Amino acid sequence: MNIFLTLLLAVQLLSALVMIGLILVQHGKGADAGASLGGGSSGAATLFGASGGSNFMSRSTAILATLFLSATLGLAYFGQAPQAEAGTVLETLPAAPPTPADQIPGVPALPAAPATAPAGAGQIPAQ
């Protein structure tokens, strides 16, 4: 299983690096905005209208993005640590609070809770 996770991680890193390179090399759609708007109606139609067929670089970018996403999902699914037991955190708490006998030697005990309410508690109106 460890080899499979290493392989997925390598696929994810390589696809990310190649995808970054392809995106940086591609020619942007907005790069010809000045020439398109001043070049007549056909230029403005290509800028704001439907684009032509996708070329090799945009298709390979889409394939690499799909590969990156599937490798990420695979790492998230297979990389989870197995849980020891089902249940909530509250079920694992001890039933009774610790007693002074449960104290760690050399560690001072916590002070006891006051028996009376704090001074400002009487000023709170009852509901």
PDB file of C-alpha atoms in Angstrom:
ATOM      1  CA  MET A   1       0.000   0.000   0.000  1.00  0.00           C
ATOM      2  CA  ASN A   2       2.914   2.318   0.700  1.00  0.00           C
ATOM      3  CA  ILE A   3       4.231   1.839  -2.845  1.00  0.00           C
ATOM      4  CA  PHE A   4       0.792   2.686  -4.237  1.00  0.00           C
ATOM      5  CA  LEU A   5       0.653   5.943  -2.257  1.00  0.00           C
ATOM      6  CA  THR A   6       4.180   6.844  -3.396  1.00  0.00           C
ATOM      7  CA  LEU A   7       3.179   6.174  -7.005  1.00  0.00           C
ATOM      8  CA  LEU A   8       0.052   8.332  -6.641  1.00  0.00           C
ATOM      9  CA  LEU A   9       2.106  11.131  -5.120  1.00  0.00           C
ATOM     10  CA  ALA A  10       4.628  10.966  -7.971  1.00  0.00           C
ATOM     11  CA  VAL A  11       1.820  11.082 -10.561  1.00  0.00           C
ATOM     12  CA  GLN A  12       0.277  14.060  -8.792  1.00  0.00           C
ATOM     13  CA  LEU A  13       3.541  16.011  -8.609  1.00  0.00           C
ATOM     14  CA  LEU A  14       4.542  15.304 -12.202  1.00  0.00           C
ATOM     15  CA  SER A  15       1.125  16.185 -13.572  1.00  0.00           C
ATOM     16  CA  ALA A  16       1.108  19.418 -11.551  1.00  0.00           C
ATOM     17  CA  LEU A  17       4.533  20.482 -12.800  1.00  0.00           C
ATOM     18  CA  VAL A  18       3.790  19.668 -16.449  1.00  0.00           C
ATOM     19  CA  MET A  19       0.400  21.362 -16.186  1.00  0.00           C
ATOM     20  CA  ILE A  20       2.016  24.528 -14.794  1.00  0.00           C
ATOM     21  CA  GLY A  21       4.469  24.554 -17.691  1.00  0.00           C
ATOM     22  CA  LEU A  22       1.731  24.046 -20.284  1.00  0.00           C
ATOM     23  CA  ILE A  23      -0.434  26.790 -18.831  1.00  0.00           C
ATOM     24  CA  LEU A  24       2.460  29.250 -18.822  1.00  0.00           C
ATOM     25  CA  VAL A  25       3.369  28.478 -22.441  1.00  0.00           C
ATOM     26  CA  GLN A  26      -0.173  28.782 -23.828  1.00  0.00           C
ATOM     27  CA  HIS A  27      -1.300  31.882 -25.669  1.00  0.00           C
ATOM     28  CA  GLY A  28      -4.022  33.690 -23.698  1.00  0.00           C
ATOM     29  CA  LYS A  29      -7.408  34.587 -25.129  1.00  0.00           C
ATOM     30  CA  GLY A  30      -7.153  38.206 -23.986  1.00  0.00           C
ATOM     31  CA  ALA A  31      -3.704  38.769 -25.486  1.00  0.00           C
ATOM     32  CA  ASP A  32      -5.187  39.917 -28.795  1.00  0.00           C
ATOM     33  CA  ALA A  33      -7.789  42.220 -27.242  1.00  0.00           C
ATOM     34  CA  GLY A  34      -6.317  45.407 -28.700  1.00  0.00           C
ATOM     35  CA  ALA A  35      -5.861  43.962 -32.164  1.00  0.00           C
ATOM     36  CA  SER A  36      -9.258  42.286 -32.150  1.00  0.00           C
ATOM     37  CA  LEU A  37     -11.229  45.348 -31.166  1.00  0.00           C
ATOM     38  CA  GLY A  38      -9.452  47.576 -33.685  1.00  0.00           C
ATOM     39  CA  GLY A  39      -9.340  44.997 -36.464  1.00  0.00           C
ATOM     40  CA  GLY A  40     -13.006  45.033 -37.444  1.00  0.00           C
ATOM     41  CA  SER A  41     -16.072  43.043 -36.498  1.00  0.00           C
ATOM     42  CA  SER A  42     -14.522  39.631 -37.112  1.00  0.00           C
ATOM     43  CA  GLY A  43     -11.857  40.248 -34.488  1.00  0.00           C
ATOM     44  CA  ALA A  44     -14.388  41.315 -31.850  1.00  0.00           C
ATOM     45  CA  ALA A  45     -16.502  38.262 -32.627  1.00  0.00           C
ATOM     46  CA  THR A  46     -13.610  35.921 -31.963  1.00  0.00           C
ATOM     47  CA  LEU A  47     -12.742  37.735 -28.750  1.00  0.00           C
ATOM     48  CA  PHE A  48     -16.240  37.761 -27.245  1.00  0.00           C
ATOM     49  CA  GLY A  49     -17.878  34.968 -29.207  1.00  0.00           C
ATOM     50  CA  ALA A  50     -17.348  31.240 -29.346  1.00  0.00           C
ATOM     51  CA  SER A  51     -13.803  30.062 -29.599  1.00  0.00           C
ATOM     52  CA  GLY A  52     -12.575  27.673 -32.217  1.00  0.00           C
ATOM     53  CA  GLY A  53     -11.643  24.060 -31.710  1.00  0.00           C
ATOM     54  CA  SER A  54      -9.241  23.250 -28.933  1.00  0.00           C
ATOM     55  CA  ASN A  55      -5.652  22.621 -29.886  1.00  0.00           C
ATOM     56  CA  PHE A  56      -3.159  20.074 -28.576  1.00  0.00           C
ATOM     57  CA  MET A  57      -1.997  22.196 -25.657  1.00  0.00           C
ATOM     58  CA  SER A  58      -5.464  22.901 -24.257  1.00  0.00           C
ATOM     59  CA  ARG A  59      -6.483  19.253 -24.614  1.00  0.00           C
ATOM     60  CA  SER A  60      -3.340  18.031 -22.898  1.00  0.00           C
ATOM     61  CA  THR A  61      -3.892  20.578 -20.113  1.00  0.00           C
ATOM     62  CA  ALA A  62      -7.408  19.214 -19.592  1.00  0.00           C
ATOM     63  CA  ILE A  63      -6.102  15.633 -19.507  1.00  0.00           C
ATOM     64  CA  LEU A  64      -3.401  16.578 -16.998  1.00  0.00           C
ATOM     65  CA  ALA A  65      -5.941  18.407 -14.840  1.00  0.00           C
ATOM     66  CA  THR A  66      -8.130  15.296 -14.781  1.00  0.00           C
ATOM     67  CA  LEU A  67      -5.115  13.149 -13.894  1.00  0.00           C
ATOM     68  CA  PHE A  68      -4.120  15.575 -11.138  1.00  0.00           C
ATOM     69  CA  LEU A  69      -7.630  15.608  -9.678  1.00  0.00           C
ATOM     70  CA  SER A  70      -7.954  11.822  -9.718  1.00  0.00           C
ATOM     71  CA  ALA A  71      -4.515  11.418  -8.091  1.00  0.00           C
ATOM     72  CA  THR A  72      -5.519  13.929  -5.407  1.00  0.00           C
ATOM     73  CA  LEU A  73      -8.766  12.081  -4.715  1.00  0.00           C
ATOM     74  CA  GLY A  74      -6.888   8.779  -4.598  1.00  0.00           C
ATOM     75  CA  LEU A  75      -4.386  10.153  -2.102  1.00  0.00           C
ATOM     76  CA  ALA A  76      -7.200  11.516   0.054  1.00  0.00           C
ATOM     77  CA  TYR A  77      -9.060   8.199   0.007  1.00  0.00           C
ATOM     78  CA  PHE A  78      -6.178   5.750   0.451  1.00  0.00           C
ATOM     79  CA  GLY A  79      -4.073   7.979   2.696  1.00  0.00           C
ATOM     80  CA  GLN A  80      -6.476   7.925   5.613  1.00  0.00           C
ATOM     81  CA  ALA A  81      -5.248   6.192   8.751  1.00  0.00           C
ATOM     82  CA  PRO A  82      -7.497   3.372   9.968  1.00  0.00           C
ATOM     83  CA  GLN A  83      -9.600   4.303  12.986  1.00  0.00           C
ATOM     84  CA  ALA A  84      -9.129   2.190  16.098  1.00  0.00           C
ATOM     85  CA  GLU A  85     -12.769   1.974  17.142  1.00  0.00           C
ATOM     86  CA  ALA A  86     -16.039   3.579  16.289  1.00  0.00           C
ATOM     87  CA  GLY A  87     -17.635   5.886  18.798  1.00  0.00           C
ATOM     88  CA  THR A  88     -17.544   9.403  20.071  1.00  0.00           C
ATOM     89  CA  VAL A  89     -14.965  11.188  22.161  1.00  0.00           C
ATOM     90  CA  LEU A  90     -17.388  11.392  25.072  1.00  0.00           C
ATOM     91  CA  GLU A  91     -17.637   7.594  25.200  1.00  0.00           C
ATOM     92  CA  THR A  92     -13.896   7.325  25.813  1.00  0.00           C
ATOM     93  CA  LEU A  93     -13.880   9.680  28.837  1.00  0.00           C
ATOM     94  CA  PRO A  94     -13.504   8.144  32.293  1.00  0.00           C
ATOM     95  CA  ALA A  95     -16.748   7.648  34.221  1.00  0.00           C
ATOM     96  CA  ALA A  96     -15.679   9.580  37.334  1.00  0.00           C
ATOM     97  CA  PRO A  97     -13.432  12.612  37.728  1.00  0.00           C
ATOM     98  CA  PRO A  98      -9.904  11.812  38.865  1.00  0.00           C
ATOM     99  CA  THR A  99      -9.337  11.575  42.585  1.00  0.00           C
ATOM    100  CA  PRO A 100      -6.240  12.782  44.445  1.00  0.00           C
ATOM    101  CA  ALA A 101      -4.993   9.181  44.403  1.00  0.00           C
ATOM    102  CA  ASP A 102      -4.905   9.373  40.596  1.00  0.00           C
ATOM    103  CA  GLN A 103      -2.529  12.324  40.661  1.00  0.00           C
ATOM    104  CA  ILE A 104       0.890  11.983  39.068  1.00  0.00           C
ATOM    105  CA  PRO A 105       3.650  12.024  41.693  1.00  0.00           C
ATOM    106  CA  GLY A 106       5.457  15.350  41.776  1.00  0.00           C
ATOM    107  CA  VAL A 107       2.650  17.272  40.049  1.00  0.00           C
ATOM    108  CA  PRO A 108       0.638  19.561  42.341  1.00  0.00           C
ATOM    109  CA  ALA A 109      -3.094  18.934  42.529  1.00  0.00           C
ATOM    110  CA  LEU A 110      -5.540  21.468  41.139  1.00  0.00           C
ATOM    111  CA  PRO A 111      -7.252  23.709  43.701  1.00  0.00           C
ATOM    112  CA  ALA A 112     -10.743  22.668  44.729  1.00  0.00           C
ATOM    113  CA  ALA A 113     -13.710  24.524  43.248  1.00  0.00           C
ATOM    114  CA  PRO A 114     -15.162  27.233  45.514  1.00  0.00           C
ATOM    115  CA  ALA A 115     -18.249  26.190  47.475  1.00  0.00           C
ATOM    116  CA  THR A 116     -19.879  29.596  47.138  1.00  0.00           C
ATOM    117  CA  ALA A 117     -20.837  31.454  44.009  1.00  0.00           C
ATOM    118  CA  PRO A 118     -18.692  34.348  42.806  1.00  0.00           C
ATOM    119  CA  ALA A 119     -19.493  37.814  44.164  1.00  0.00           C
ATOM    120  CA  GLY A 120     -21.173  39.096  40.998  1.00  0.00           C
ATOM    121  CA  ALA A 121     -23.418  36.065  40.523  1.00  0.00           C
ATOM    122  CA  GLY A 122     -26.217  37.549  42.670  1.00  0.00           C
ATOM    123  CA  GLN A 123     -26.576  40.491  40.288  1.00  0.00           C
ATOM    124  CA  ILE A 124     -27.663  38.352  37.350  1.00  0.00           C
ATOM    125  CA  PRO A 125     -31.478  38.495  37.004  1.00  0.00           C
ATOM    126  CA  ALA A 126     -33.315  35.180  37.031  1.00  0.00           C
ATOM    127  CA  GLN A 127     -35.226  34.191  33.957  1.00  0.00           C
TER     128      GLN A 127
END
